Coordinates of C-alpha atoms and ligand atoms in Angstrom, one line a residue:
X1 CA 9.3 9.0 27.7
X2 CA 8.3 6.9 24.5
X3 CA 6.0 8.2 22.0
X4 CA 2.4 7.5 21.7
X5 CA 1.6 5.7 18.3
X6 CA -1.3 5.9 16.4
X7 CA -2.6 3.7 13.4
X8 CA -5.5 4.8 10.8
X9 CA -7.3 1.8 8.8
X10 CA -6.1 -0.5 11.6
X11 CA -8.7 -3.2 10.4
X12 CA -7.6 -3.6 6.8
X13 CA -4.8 -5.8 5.5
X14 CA -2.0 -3.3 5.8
X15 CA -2.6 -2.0 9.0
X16 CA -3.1 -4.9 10.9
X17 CA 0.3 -6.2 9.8
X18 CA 1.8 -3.0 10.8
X19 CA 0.7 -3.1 14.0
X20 CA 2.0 -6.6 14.5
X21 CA 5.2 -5.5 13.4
X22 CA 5.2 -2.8 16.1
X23 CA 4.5 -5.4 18.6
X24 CA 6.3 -8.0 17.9
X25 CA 9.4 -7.2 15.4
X26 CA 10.1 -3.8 17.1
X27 CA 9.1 -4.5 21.1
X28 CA 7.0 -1.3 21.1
X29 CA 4.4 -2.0 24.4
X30 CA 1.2 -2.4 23.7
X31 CA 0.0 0.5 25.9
X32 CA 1.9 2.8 23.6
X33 CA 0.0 2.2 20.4
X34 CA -3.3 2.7 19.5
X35 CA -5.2 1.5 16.9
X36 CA -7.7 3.4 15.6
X37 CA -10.0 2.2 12.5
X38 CA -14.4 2.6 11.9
X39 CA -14.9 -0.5 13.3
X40 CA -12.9 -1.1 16.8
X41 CA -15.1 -4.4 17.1
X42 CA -13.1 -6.0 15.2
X43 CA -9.9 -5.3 17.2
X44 CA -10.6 -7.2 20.0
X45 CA -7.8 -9.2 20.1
X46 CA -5.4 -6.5 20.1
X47 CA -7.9 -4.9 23.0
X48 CA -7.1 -8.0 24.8
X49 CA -3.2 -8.1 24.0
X50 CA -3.2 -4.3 26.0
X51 CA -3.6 -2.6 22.8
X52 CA -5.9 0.8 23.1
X53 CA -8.2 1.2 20.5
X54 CA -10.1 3.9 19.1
X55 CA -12.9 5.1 16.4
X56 CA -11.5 6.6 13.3
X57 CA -13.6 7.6 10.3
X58 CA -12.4 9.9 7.9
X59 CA -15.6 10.8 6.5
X60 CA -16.5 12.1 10.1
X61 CA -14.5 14.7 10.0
X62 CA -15.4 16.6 12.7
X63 CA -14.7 13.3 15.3
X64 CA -11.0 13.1 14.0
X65 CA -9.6 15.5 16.6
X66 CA -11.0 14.2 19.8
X67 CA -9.3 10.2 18.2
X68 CA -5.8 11.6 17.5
X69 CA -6.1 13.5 21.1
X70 CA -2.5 12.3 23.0
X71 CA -0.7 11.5 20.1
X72 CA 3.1 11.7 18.9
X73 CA 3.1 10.0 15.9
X74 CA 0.2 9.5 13.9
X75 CA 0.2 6.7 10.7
X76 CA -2.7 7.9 8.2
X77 CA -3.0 4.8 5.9
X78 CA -4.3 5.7 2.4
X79 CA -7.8 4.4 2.1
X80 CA -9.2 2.7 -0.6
X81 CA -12.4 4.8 -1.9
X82 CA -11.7 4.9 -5.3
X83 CA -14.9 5.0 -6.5
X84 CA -16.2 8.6 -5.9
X85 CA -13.5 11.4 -7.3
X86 CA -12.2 13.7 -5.2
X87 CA -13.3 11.4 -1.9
X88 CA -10.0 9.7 -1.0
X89 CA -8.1 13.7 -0.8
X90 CA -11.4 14.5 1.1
X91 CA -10.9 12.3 3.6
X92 CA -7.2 12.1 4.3
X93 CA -6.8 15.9 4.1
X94 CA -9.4 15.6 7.2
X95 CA -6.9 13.5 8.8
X96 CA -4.3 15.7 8.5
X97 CA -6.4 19.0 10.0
X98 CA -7.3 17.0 12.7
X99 CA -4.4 15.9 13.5
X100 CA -3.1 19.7 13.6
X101 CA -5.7 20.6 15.0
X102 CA -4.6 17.7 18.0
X103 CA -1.5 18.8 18.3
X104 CA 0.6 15.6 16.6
X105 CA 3.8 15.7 15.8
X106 CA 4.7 13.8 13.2
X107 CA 2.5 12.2 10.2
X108 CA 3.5 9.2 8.5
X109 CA 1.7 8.4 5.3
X110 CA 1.6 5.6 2.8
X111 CA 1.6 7.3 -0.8
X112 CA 2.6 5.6 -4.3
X113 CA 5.9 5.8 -6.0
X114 CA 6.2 9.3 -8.6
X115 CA 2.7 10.7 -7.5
X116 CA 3.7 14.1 -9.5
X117 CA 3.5 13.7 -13.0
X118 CA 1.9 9.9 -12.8
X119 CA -0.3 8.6 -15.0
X120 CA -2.4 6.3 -13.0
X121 CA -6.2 7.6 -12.1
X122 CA -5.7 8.0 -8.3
X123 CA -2.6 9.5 -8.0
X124 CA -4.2 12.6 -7.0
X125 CA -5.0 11.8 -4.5
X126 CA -2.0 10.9 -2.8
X127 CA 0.1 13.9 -4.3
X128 CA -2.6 16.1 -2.7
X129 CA -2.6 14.4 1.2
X130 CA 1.4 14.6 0.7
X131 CA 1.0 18.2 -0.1
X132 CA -1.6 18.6 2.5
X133 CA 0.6 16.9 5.2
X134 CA 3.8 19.3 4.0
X135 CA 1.8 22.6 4.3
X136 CA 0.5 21.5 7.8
X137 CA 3.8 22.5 9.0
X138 CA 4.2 19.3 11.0
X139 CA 6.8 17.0 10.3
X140 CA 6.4 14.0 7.9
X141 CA 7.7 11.1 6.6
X142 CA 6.2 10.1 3.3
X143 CA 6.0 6.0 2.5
X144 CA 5.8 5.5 -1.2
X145 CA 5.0 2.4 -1.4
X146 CA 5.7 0.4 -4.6
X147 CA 3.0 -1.8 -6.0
X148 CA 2.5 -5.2 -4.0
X149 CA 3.0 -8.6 -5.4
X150 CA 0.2 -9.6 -3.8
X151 CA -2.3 -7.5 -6.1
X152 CA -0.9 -10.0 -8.6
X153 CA -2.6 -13.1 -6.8
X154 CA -6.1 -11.5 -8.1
X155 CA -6.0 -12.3 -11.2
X156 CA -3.3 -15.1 -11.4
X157 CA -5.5 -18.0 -10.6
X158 CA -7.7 -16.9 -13.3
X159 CA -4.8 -16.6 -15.7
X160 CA -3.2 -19.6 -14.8
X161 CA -6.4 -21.5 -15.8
X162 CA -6.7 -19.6 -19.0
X163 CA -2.9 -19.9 -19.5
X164 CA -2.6 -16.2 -20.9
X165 CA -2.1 -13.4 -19.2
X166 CA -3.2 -9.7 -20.6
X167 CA -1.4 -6.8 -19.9
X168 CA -1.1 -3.3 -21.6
X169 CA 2.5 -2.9 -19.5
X170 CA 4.0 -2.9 -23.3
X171 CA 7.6 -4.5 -21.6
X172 CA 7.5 -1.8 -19.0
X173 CA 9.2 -2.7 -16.2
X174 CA 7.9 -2.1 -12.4
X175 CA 9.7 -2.5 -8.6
X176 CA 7.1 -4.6 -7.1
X177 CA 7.2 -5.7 -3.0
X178 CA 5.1 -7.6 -0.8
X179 CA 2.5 -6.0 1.2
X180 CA 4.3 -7.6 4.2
X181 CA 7.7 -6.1 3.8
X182 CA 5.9 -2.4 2.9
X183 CA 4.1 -3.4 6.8
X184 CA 7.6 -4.0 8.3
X185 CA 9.3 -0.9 6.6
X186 CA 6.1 1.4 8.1
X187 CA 6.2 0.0 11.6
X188 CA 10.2 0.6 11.6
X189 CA 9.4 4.3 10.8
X190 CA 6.7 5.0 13.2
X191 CA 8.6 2.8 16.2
X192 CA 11.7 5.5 15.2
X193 CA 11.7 8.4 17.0
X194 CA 13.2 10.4 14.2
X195 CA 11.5 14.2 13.8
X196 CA 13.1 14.7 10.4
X197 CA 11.0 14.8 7.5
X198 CA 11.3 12.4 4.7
X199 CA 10.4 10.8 2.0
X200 CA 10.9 7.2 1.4
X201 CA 9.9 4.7 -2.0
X202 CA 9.7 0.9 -0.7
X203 CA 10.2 -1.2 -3.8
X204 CA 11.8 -4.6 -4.2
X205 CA 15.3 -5.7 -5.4
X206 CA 14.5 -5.9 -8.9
X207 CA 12.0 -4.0 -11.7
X208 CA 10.0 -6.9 -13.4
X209 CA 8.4 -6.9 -16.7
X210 CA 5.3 -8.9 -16.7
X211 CA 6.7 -11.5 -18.9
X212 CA 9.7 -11.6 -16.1
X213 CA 6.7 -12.5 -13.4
X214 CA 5.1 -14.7 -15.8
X215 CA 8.5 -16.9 -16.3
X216 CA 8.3 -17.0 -12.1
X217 CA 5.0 -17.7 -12.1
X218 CA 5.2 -20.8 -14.4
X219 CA 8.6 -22.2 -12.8
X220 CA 6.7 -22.2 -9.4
X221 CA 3.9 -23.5 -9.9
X222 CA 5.4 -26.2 -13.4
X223 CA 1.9 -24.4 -15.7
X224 CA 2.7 -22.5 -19.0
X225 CA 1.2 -19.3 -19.4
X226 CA 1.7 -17.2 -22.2
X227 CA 2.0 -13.1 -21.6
X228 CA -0.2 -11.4 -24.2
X229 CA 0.4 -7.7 -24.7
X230 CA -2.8 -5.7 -25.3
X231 CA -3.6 -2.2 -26.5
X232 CA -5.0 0.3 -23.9
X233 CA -8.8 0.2 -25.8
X234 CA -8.6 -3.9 -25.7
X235 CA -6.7 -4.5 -22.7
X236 CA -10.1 -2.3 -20.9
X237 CA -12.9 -4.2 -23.1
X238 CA -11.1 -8.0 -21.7
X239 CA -11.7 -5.9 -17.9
X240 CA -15.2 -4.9 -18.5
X241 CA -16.6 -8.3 -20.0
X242 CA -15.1 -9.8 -16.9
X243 CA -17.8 -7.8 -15.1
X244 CA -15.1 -5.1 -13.2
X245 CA -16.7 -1.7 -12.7
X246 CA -15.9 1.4 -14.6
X247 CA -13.5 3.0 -12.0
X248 CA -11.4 0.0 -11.4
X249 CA -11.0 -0.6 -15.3
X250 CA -9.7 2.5 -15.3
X251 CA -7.7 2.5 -12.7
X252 CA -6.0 -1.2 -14.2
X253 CA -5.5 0.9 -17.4
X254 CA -4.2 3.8 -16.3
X255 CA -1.7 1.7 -13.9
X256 CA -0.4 -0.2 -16.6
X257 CA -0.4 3.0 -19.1
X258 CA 2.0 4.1 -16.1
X259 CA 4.6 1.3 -16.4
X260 CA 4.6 1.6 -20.1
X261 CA 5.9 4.6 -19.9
X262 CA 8.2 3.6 -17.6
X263 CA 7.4 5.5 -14.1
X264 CA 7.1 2.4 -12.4
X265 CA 10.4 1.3 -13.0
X266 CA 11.6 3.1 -10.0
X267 CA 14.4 1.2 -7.8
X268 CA 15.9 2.0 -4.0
X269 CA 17.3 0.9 -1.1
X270 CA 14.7 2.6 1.0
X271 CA 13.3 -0.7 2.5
X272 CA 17.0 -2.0 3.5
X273 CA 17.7 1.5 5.3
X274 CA 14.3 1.0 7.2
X275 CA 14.9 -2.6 8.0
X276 CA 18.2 -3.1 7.9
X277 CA 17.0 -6.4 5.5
X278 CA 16.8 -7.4 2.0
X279 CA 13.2 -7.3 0.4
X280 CA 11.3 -10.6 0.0
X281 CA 12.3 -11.7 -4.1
X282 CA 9.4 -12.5 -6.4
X283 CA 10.5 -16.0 -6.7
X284 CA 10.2 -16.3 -2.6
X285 CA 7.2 -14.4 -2.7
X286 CA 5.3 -17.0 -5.1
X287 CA 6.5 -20.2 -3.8
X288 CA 4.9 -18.9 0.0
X289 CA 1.8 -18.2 -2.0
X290 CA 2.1 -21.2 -4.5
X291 CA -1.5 -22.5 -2.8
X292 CA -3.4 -19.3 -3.7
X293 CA -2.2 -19.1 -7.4
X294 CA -3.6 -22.6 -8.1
X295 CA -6.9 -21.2 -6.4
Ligands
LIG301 N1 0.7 -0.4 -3.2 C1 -0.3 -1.2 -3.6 O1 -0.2 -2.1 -4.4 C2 -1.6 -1.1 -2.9 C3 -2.6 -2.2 -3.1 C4 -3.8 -2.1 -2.5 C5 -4.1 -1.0 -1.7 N2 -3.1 0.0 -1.5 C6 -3.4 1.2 -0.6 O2 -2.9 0.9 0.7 C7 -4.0 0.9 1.6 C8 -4.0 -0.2 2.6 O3 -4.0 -1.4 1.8 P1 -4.6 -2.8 2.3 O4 -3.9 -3.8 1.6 O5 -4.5 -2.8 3.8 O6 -6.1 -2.6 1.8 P2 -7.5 -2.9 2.6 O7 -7.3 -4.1 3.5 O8 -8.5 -2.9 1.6 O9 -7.7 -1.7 3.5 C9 -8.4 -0.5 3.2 C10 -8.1 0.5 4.3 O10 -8.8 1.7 4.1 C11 -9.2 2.2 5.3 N3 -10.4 3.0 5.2 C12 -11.4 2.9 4.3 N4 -12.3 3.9 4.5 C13 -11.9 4.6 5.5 C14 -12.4 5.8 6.2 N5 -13.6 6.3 5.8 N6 -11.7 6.3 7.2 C15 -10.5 5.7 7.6 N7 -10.0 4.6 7.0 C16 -10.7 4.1 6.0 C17 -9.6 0.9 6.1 O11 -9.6 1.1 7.5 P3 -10.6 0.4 8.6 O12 -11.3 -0.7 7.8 O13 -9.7 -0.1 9.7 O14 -11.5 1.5 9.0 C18 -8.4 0.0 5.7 O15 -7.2 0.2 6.4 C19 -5.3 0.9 0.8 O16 -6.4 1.5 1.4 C20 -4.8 1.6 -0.5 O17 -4.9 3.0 -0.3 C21 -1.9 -0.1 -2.1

């Protein structure tokens, strides 16, 4: 009998790509999936495509049991509450007593690469749900996931414009991969039925300096920009006169504080052994996108 599949944060970017991996790249039926997320109107399409979805909200703790109820394998994607300490480990440790609590039996959970020992601001968080998830006693496999190309297309346009890019990455080099690929990796380990517990970093081919993305950048789309390397204390005020709040300035700052120091630069073949495929390159990954950069 095949497994019952169960996806947290259904609605956001990652999870909906997820689930159409699962339909459509690995065959899994529809009736075998759930998709659970705090706002099941939104999933009517999948609904209609035999898809069974489901209310999920991690910061109703005590309706988490009764949603995981029936399932095998349950995906808890990270959320992204950043901007209350503490809140993020609140609410995915929730998930992970409720789904002990419903009798799951095996957690999948998208983390960041290096959480122990990391210098970026959230990275509590995920070390604590990964630790959570191990001390459940249920068996795991952790998806590191590298940071996404596409969190590049934020502030890109705006670069391109001002043709100069700041960055406090000081030549540090990280393993980015698309958002897409990290979707296809997940849905290949959830559609597994492997019980073994794991832990897996998606990253790309290559570890990229951000004067390496900026040469990309500028071949693709034929505009100069110019990298600028900023201190910490500067790199912050350019955030905050550009109106970002306090927690996401930190968070920019601490992240690329982390790839100065090299813990970024992190390379494996953990995507290939998923997918049996090679991750999408930079230079792909920008010419598909060419339309956003030029805003
Ligand atoms: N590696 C990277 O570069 C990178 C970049 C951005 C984000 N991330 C992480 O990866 C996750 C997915 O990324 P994304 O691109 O899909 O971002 P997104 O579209 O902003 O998705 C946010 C996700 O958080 C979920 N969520 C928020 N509050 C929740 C709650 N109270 N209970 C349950 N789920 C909740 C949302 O689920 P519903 O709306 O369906 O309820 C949604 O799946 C993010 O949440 C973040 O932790 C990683």
């Amino acid at each position: 009998m095949s497994s019952t599949l169960l996806v947290t944060g259904a609605a956001g970017q990652l999870g909906q790509r997820v689930i159409h991996h699962l339909l459509e790249t690995y065959k899994v039926a529809p009736g075998g999936i759930i998709a659970a997320t705090r706002s099941p109107e939104k999933l009517a399409d999948l609904a209609a495509k035999g898809v069974v979805t489901r209310k999920a909200d991690f910061d109703d703790a005590a309706t988490l049991p009764a949603a995981f109820a029936g399932v095998d394998r349950l995906l808890i994607i990270s959320t992204d509450e950043l901007a209350v300490p503490g809140l993020r480990l609140k609410q995915q440790t929730a998930a992970v007593e409720a789904a002990k609590k419903a009798g799951v039996k095996h957690i999948l959970y998208t983390s960041m690469p290096a959480p122990d020992g990391s210098l970026v601001s959230f990275a509590p968080d995920h070390l604590g749900t990964e630790n959570a998830i191990k001390a459940s006693g249920i068996g795991y496999t952790i998806l590191r996931d590298a940071w996404y190309f596409d969190n590049f297309l934020m502030g890109l346009p705006h670069s391109l414009e001002a043709g100069k890019w700041y960055t406090a990455t000081g030549g540090g080099r990280t393993s980015n991969i698309s958002r897409e690929d990290c979707a296809l990796a997940i849905a290949a380990a959830l559609a597994s039925d492997t019980t073994e517990s794991a832990t897996y970093t998606l990253t790309g081919s290559t570890s990229l300096t951000i004067e390496d993305v900026a040469s990309v950048v500028s071949k693709v789309t034929g505009r100069p920009l110019e990298v600028v390397q900023a201190n910490d204390e500067q790199f912050a005020a350019g955030l905050t006169g550009a109106g970002l709040p306090k927690f996401v300035v930190d968070m920019l700052v601490s992240a690329d504080a982390n790839a100065r120091a090299g813990k970024f630069d992190i390379l494996t073949n953990d995507f290939n052994k998923l997918t049996g495929k090679e991750p999408q390159t930079v230079r792909a990954f920008f010419e598909e996108h060419k339309a956003a950069l030029l805003g």
